[in-house]
Amino acid sequence: MSKIIEIGITKESNKKIEKVKSIEVVAGKGIKGDRYFHDVTEKRKQLTLIESENIDYYNKTFNTNFTYLEFRRNLVTQNIQLNDLIGKTLSIGEIKIKAHDLCNPCKPLQEKLGKDNIIKEFLGKAGLRCEILNSGTIKTGDNIKII
């Protein structure tokens, strides 16, 4: 079954992503306590997801040991292919989200991780940008379902 295995947020853009067990999300605004939480937040900046399997593959292939949250996404998933979900509505526990587009790896992330192949290796594998459709709580272990 597809599920959330890690959750992370940060209050400031260039600060470390902090691992948490749950987050409170607000429809149209984002994650309380996160750097992108505002009264009106762009749909694509409210919540991000990344597949744990892509990070595991990179670590194994390039003999690195990056943690999931070092890739700076809010939710780390297991057993779901995120690229197939663009335009679809999902449920994560009781929360509904809509997947809008892919997260592309960026140069600042590549520089932060200190590897010159992050952009190349994570192009099309760096996660999803999503809109939060209803308010509530997302917890580690919540199941993910396509609606």
PDB file of C-alpha atoms in Angstrom:
ATOM      1  CA  MET A   1       0.000   0.000   0.000  1.00  0.00           C
ATOM      2  CA  SER A   2       1.141   3.554  -0.763  1.00  0.00           C
ATOM      3  CA  LYS A   3       1.896   5.689   2.269  1.00  0.00           C
ATOM      4  CA  ILE A   4       3.723   8.654   3.783  1.00  0.00           C
ATOM      5  CA  ILE A   5       6.982   7.593   5.456  1.00  0.00           C
ATOM      6  CA  GLU A   6       8.481  10.986   6.403  1.00  0.00           C
ATOM      7  CA  ILE A   7       7.293  14.558   6.770  1.00  0.00           C
ATOM      8  CA  GLY A   8       9.361  17.740   6.856  1.00  0.00           C
ATOM      9  CA  ILE A   9       8.884  21.507   7.052  1.00  0.00           C
ATOM     10  CA  THR A  10      10.973  24.616   7.571  1.00  0.00           C
ATOM     11  CA  LYS A  11       9.971  28.151   8.529  1.00  0.00           C
ATOM     12  CA  GLU A  12      12.657  29.781   6.385  1.00  0.00           C
ATOM     13  CA  SER A  13      13.680  29.048   2.794  1.00  0.00           C
ATOM     14  CA  ASN A  14      17.369  28.333   3.306  1.00  0.00           C
ATOM     15  CA  LYS A  15      17.107  26.550   6.653  1.00  0.00           C
ATOM     16  CA  LYS A  16      17.258  22.814   7.298  1.00  0.00           C
ATOM     17  CA  ILE A  17      14.041  20.845   6.783  1.00  0.00           C
ATOM     18  CA  GLU A  18      12.892  19.587  10.181  1.00  0.00           C
ATOM     19  CA  LYS A  19      11.443  16.097  10.492  1.00  0.00           C
ATOM     20  CA  VAL A  20       7.996  16.032  12.124  1.00  0.00           C
ATOM     21  CA  LYS A  21       5.431  13.284  12.758  1.00  0.00           C
ATOM     22  CA  SER A  22       2.446  15.289  11.518  1.00  0.00           C
ATOM     23  CA  ILE A  23       1.513  18.566   9.860  1.00  0.00           C
ATOM     24  CA  GLU A  24      -1.570  20.718   9.888  1.00  0.00           C
ATOM     25  CA  VAL A  25      -2.601  21.735   6.390  1.00  0.00           C
ATOM     26  CA  VAL A  26      -4.988  24.535   5.442  1.00  0.00           C
ATOM     27  CA  ALA A  27      -6.818  24.508   2.116  1.00  0.00           C
ATOM     28  CA  GLY A  28      -5.533  27.228  -0.190  1.00  0.00           C
ATOM     29  CA  LYS A  29      -2.809  28.320   2.238  1.00  0.00           C
ATOM     30  CA  GLY A  30      -0.373  25.446   2.745  1.00  0.00           C
ATOM     31  CA  ILE A  31       1.232  23.850   5.796  1.00  0.00           C
ATOM     32  CA  LYS A  32       1.081  25.714   9.099  1.00  0.00           C
ATOM     33  CA  GLY A  33       4.623  26.535  10.174  1.00  0.00           C
ATOM     34  CA  ASP A  34       6.135  26.084   6.699  1.00  0.00           C
ATOM     35  CA  ARG A  35       7.952  28.724   4.642  1.00  0.00           C
ATOM     36  CA  TYR A  36       5.228  28.777   1.956  1.00  0.00           C
ATOM     37  CA  PHE A  37       2.245  29.202   4.300  1.00  0.00           C
ATOM     38  CA  HIS A  38       0.374  32.413   3.389  1.00  0.00           C
ATOM     39  CA  ASP A  39      -3.201  33.701   3.257  1.00  0.00           C
ATOM     40  CA  VAL A  40      -3.172  32.966  -0.459  1.00  0.00           C
ATOM     41  CA  THR A  41      -0.551  30.526  -1.692  1.00  0.00           C
ATOM     42  CA  GLU A  42       0.001  29.445  -5.288  1.00  0.00           C
ATOM     43  CA  LYS A  43      -1.575  26.036  -5.894  1.00  0.00           C
ATOM     44  CA  ARG A  44       1.763  24.539  -6.819  1.00  0.00           C
ATOM     45  CA  LYS A  45       3.548  25.750  -3.649  1.00  0.00           C
ATOM     46  CA  GLN A  46       1.165  24.395  -1.000  1.00  0.00           C
ATOM     47  CA  LEU A  47       2.575  20.865  -0.631  1.00  0.00           C
ATOM     48  CA  THR A  48       5.369  18.827  -2.222  1.00  0.00           C
ATOM     49  CA  LEU A  49       5.940  15.070  -2.400  1.00  0.00           C
ATOM     50  CA  ILE A  50       8.888  12.893  -3.428  1.00  0.00           C
ATOM     51  CA  GLU A  51       9.300   9.127  -3.856  1.00  0.00           C
ATOM     52  CA  SER A  52      11.605   7.468  -1.330  1.00  0.00           C
ATOM     53  CA  GLU A  53      12.538   4.903  -3.972  1.00  0.00           C
ATOM     54  CA  ASN A  54      14.166   7.555  -6.199  1.00  0.00           C
ATOM     55  CA  ILE A  55      16.369   8.737  -3.335  1.00  0.00           C
ATOM     56  CA  ASP A  56      17.203   5.146  -2.359  1.00  0.00           C
ATOM     57  CA  TYR A  57      18.214   4.419  -5.960  1.00  0.00           C
ATOM     58  CA  TYR A  58      20.436   7.506  -6.110  1.00  0.00           C
ATOM     59  CA  ASN A  59      22.111   6.660  -2.798  1.00  0.00           C
ATOM     60  CA  LYS A  60      22.798   3.092  -3.914  1.00  0.00           C
ATOM     61  CA  THR A  61      23.969   4.023  -7.430  1.00  0.00           C
ATOM     62  CA  PHE A  62      26.273   6.864  -6.367  1.00  0.00           C
ATOM     63  CA  ASN A  63      27.331   5.482  -2.977  1.00  0.00           C
ATOM     64  CA  THR A  64      25.850   8.398  -1.043  1.00  0.00           C
ATOM     65  CA  ASN A  65      23.798   8.500   2.129  1.00  0.00           C
ATOM     66  CA  PHE A  66      21.411  11.439   1.705  1.00  0.00           C
ATOM     67  CA  THR A  67      18.388  11.487   3.968  1.00  0.00           C
ATOM     68  CA  TYR A  68      14.982  11.824   2.374  1.00  0.00           C
ATOM     69  CA  LEU A  69      14.407  15.288   3.786  1.00  0.00           C
ATOM     70  CA  GLU A  70      17.656  16.644   2.370  1.00  0.00           C
ATOM     71  CA  PHE A  71      15.762  16.775  -0.946  1.00  0.00           C
ATOM     72  CA  ARG A  72      13.552  19.502   0.597  1.00  0.00           C
ATOM     73  CA  ARG A  73      10.088  18.079  -0.097  1.00  0.00           C
ATOM     74  CA  ASN A  74       7.333  18.044   2.528  1.00  0.00           C
ATOM     75  CA  LEU A  75       6.134  14.465   2.172  1.00  0.00           C
ATOM     76  CA  VAL A  76       8.208  11.388   1.389  1.00  0.00           C
ATOM     77  CA  THR A  77       6.154   8.597  -0.177  1.00  0.00           C
ATOM     78  CA  GLN A  78       6.561   4.860  -0.536  1.00  0.00           C
ATOM     79  CA  ASN A  79       5.029   2.505  -3.131  1.00  0.00           C
ATOM     80  CA  ILE A  80       3.520   5.089  -5.480  1.00  0.00           C
ATOM     81  CA  GLN A  81       4.726   6.489  -8.808  1.00  0.00           C
ATOM     82  CA  LEU A  82       4.120  10.201  -8.502  1.00  0.00           C
ATOM     83  CA  ASN A  83       4.714  11.208 -12.137  1.00  0.00           C
ATOM     84  CA  ASP A  84       1.541   9.356 -13.170  1.00  0.00           C
ATOM     85  CA  LEU A  85      -0.583  11.514 -10.866  1.00  0.00           C
ATOM     86  CA  ILE A  86      -0.428  14.957 -12.502  1.00  0.00           C
ATOM     87  CA  GLY A  87      -3.956  16.336 -12.795  1.00  0.00           C
ATOM     88  CA  LYS A  88      -5.342  13.726 -10.403  1.00  0.00           C
ATOM     89  CA  THR A  89      -6.875  14.084  -6.956  1.00  0.00           C
ATOM     90  CA  LEU A  90      -5.441  12.015  -4.118  1.00  0.00           C
ATOM     91  CA  SER A  91      -6.289  11.380  -0.510  1.00  0.00           C
ATOM     92  CA  ILE A  92      -3.623  11.235   2.166  1.00  0.00           C
ATOM     93  CA  GLY A  93      -5.460   9.996   5.218  1.00  0.00           C
ATOM     94  CA  GLU A  94      -8.439  12.379   5.419  1.00  0.00           C
ATOM     95  CA  ILE A  95      -6.783  15.129   3.349  1.00  0.00           C
ATOM     96  CA  LYS A  96      -7.493  15.594  -0.349  1.00  0.00           C
ATOM     97  CA  ILE A  97      -4.865  17.110  -2.628  1.00  0.00           C
ATOM     98  CA  LYS A  98      -4.598  17.769  -6.356  1.00  0.00           C
ATOM     99  CA  ALA A  99      -1.313  17.091  -8.149  1.00  0.00           C
ATOM    100  CA  HIS A 100      -0.496  19.994 -10.472  1.00  0.00           C
ATOM    101  CA  ASP A 101       3.017  19.513 -11.827  1.00  0.00           C
ATOM    102  CA  LEU A 102       6.442  17.988 -11.355  1.00  0.00           C
ATOM    103  CA  CYS A 103       9.011  19.466  -8.998  1.00  0.00           C
ATOM    104  CA  ASN A 104      12.175  19.988 -10.950  1.00  0.00           C
ATOM    105  CA  PRO A 105      15.535  19.661  -9.254  1.00  0.00           C
ATOM    106  CA  CYS A 106      17.265  23.019  -8.975  1.00  0.00           C
ATOM    107  CA  LYS A 107      20.804  24.332  -8.877  1.00  0.00           C
ATOM    108  CA  PRO A 108      20.582  25.484  -5.220  1.00  0.00           C
ATOM    109  CA  LEU A 109      19.601  21.928  -4.201  1.00  0.00           C
ATOM    110  CA  GLN A 110      22.470  20.501  -6.220  1.00  0.00           C
ATOM    111  CA  GLU A 111      24.878  22.957  -4.579  1.00  0.00           C
ATOM    112  CA  LYS A 112      23.487  22.263  -1.095  1.00  0.00           C
ATOM    113  CA  LEU A 113      23.976  18.496  -1.581  1.00  0.00           C
ATOM    114  CA  GLY A 114      27.439  19.026  -3.081  1.00  0.00           C
ATOM    115  CA  LYS A 115      26.926  16.681  -6.048  1.00  0.00           C
ATOM    116  CA  ASP A 116      27.120  17.885  -9.640  1.00  0.00           C
ATOM    117  CA  ASN A 117      24.674  15.301 -11.003  1.00  0.00           C
ATOM    118  CA  ILE A 118      21.543  15.988  -8.907  1.00  0.00           C
ATOM    119  CA  ILE A 119      19.768  17.966 -11.649  1.00  0.00           C
ATOM    120  CA  LYS A 120      20.560  15.314 -14.264  1.00  0.00           C
ATOM    121  CA  GLU A 121      19.686  12.315 -12.097  1.00  0.00           C
ATOM    122  CA  PHE A 122      16.494  13.767 -10.581  1.00  0.00           C
ATOM    123  CA  LEU A 123      15.016  15.354 -13.706  1.00  0.00           C
ATOM    124  CA  GLY A 124      11.519  13.866 -13.841  1.00  0.00           C
ATOM    125  CA  LYS A 125      12.083  12.158 -10.464  1.00  0.00           C
ATOM    126  CA  ALA A 126      12.141  15.039  -7.964  1.00  0.00           C
ATOM    127  CA  GLY A 127       8.500  14.883  -6.917  1.00  0.00           C
ATOM    128  CA  LEU A 128       5.151  16.633  -7.276  1.00  0.00           C
ATOM    129  CA  ARG A 129       3.738  20.056  -6.492  1.00  0.00           C
ATOM    130  CA  CYS A 130       0.233  19.858  -5.060  1.00  0.00           C
ATOM    131  CA  GLU A 131      -2.726  21.929  -3.975  1.00  0.00           C
ATOM    132  CA  ILE A 132      -4.397  21.266  -0.617  1.00  0.00           C
ATOM    133  CA  LEU A 133      -8.170  20.871  -1.097  1.00  0.00           C
ATOM    134  CA  ASN A 134      -9.330  20.495   2.530  1.00  0.00           C
ATOM    135  CA  SER A 135      -7.902  21.364   5.918  1.00  0.00           C
ATOM    136  CA  GLY A 136      -6.768  18.896   8.570  1.00  0.00           C
ATOM    137  CA  THR A 137      -3.788  16.784   9.591  1.00  0.00           C
ATOM    138  CA  ILE A 138      -1.383  14.558   7.644  1.00  0.00           C
ATOM    139  CA  LYS A 139       0.605  12.028   9.686  1.00  0.00           C
ATOM    140  CA  THR A 140       3.508   9.696   9.030  1.00  0.00           C
ATOM    141  CA  GLY A 141       2.003   6.349   8.040  1.00  0.00           C
ATOM    142  CA  ASP A 142      -1.092   7.833   6.353  1.00  0.00           C
ATOM    143  CA  ASN A 143      -2.170   5.894   3.280  1.00  0.00           C
ATOM    144  CA  ILE A 144      -2.238   7.512  -0.155  1.00  0.00           C
ATOM    145  CA  LYS A 145      -5.090   6.726  -2.545  1.00  0.00           C
ATOM    146  CA  ILE A 146      -6.037   7.988  -5.984  1.00  0.00           C
ATOM    147  CA  ILE A 147      -9.606   9.293  -5.930  1.00  0.00           C
TER     148      ILE A 147
END
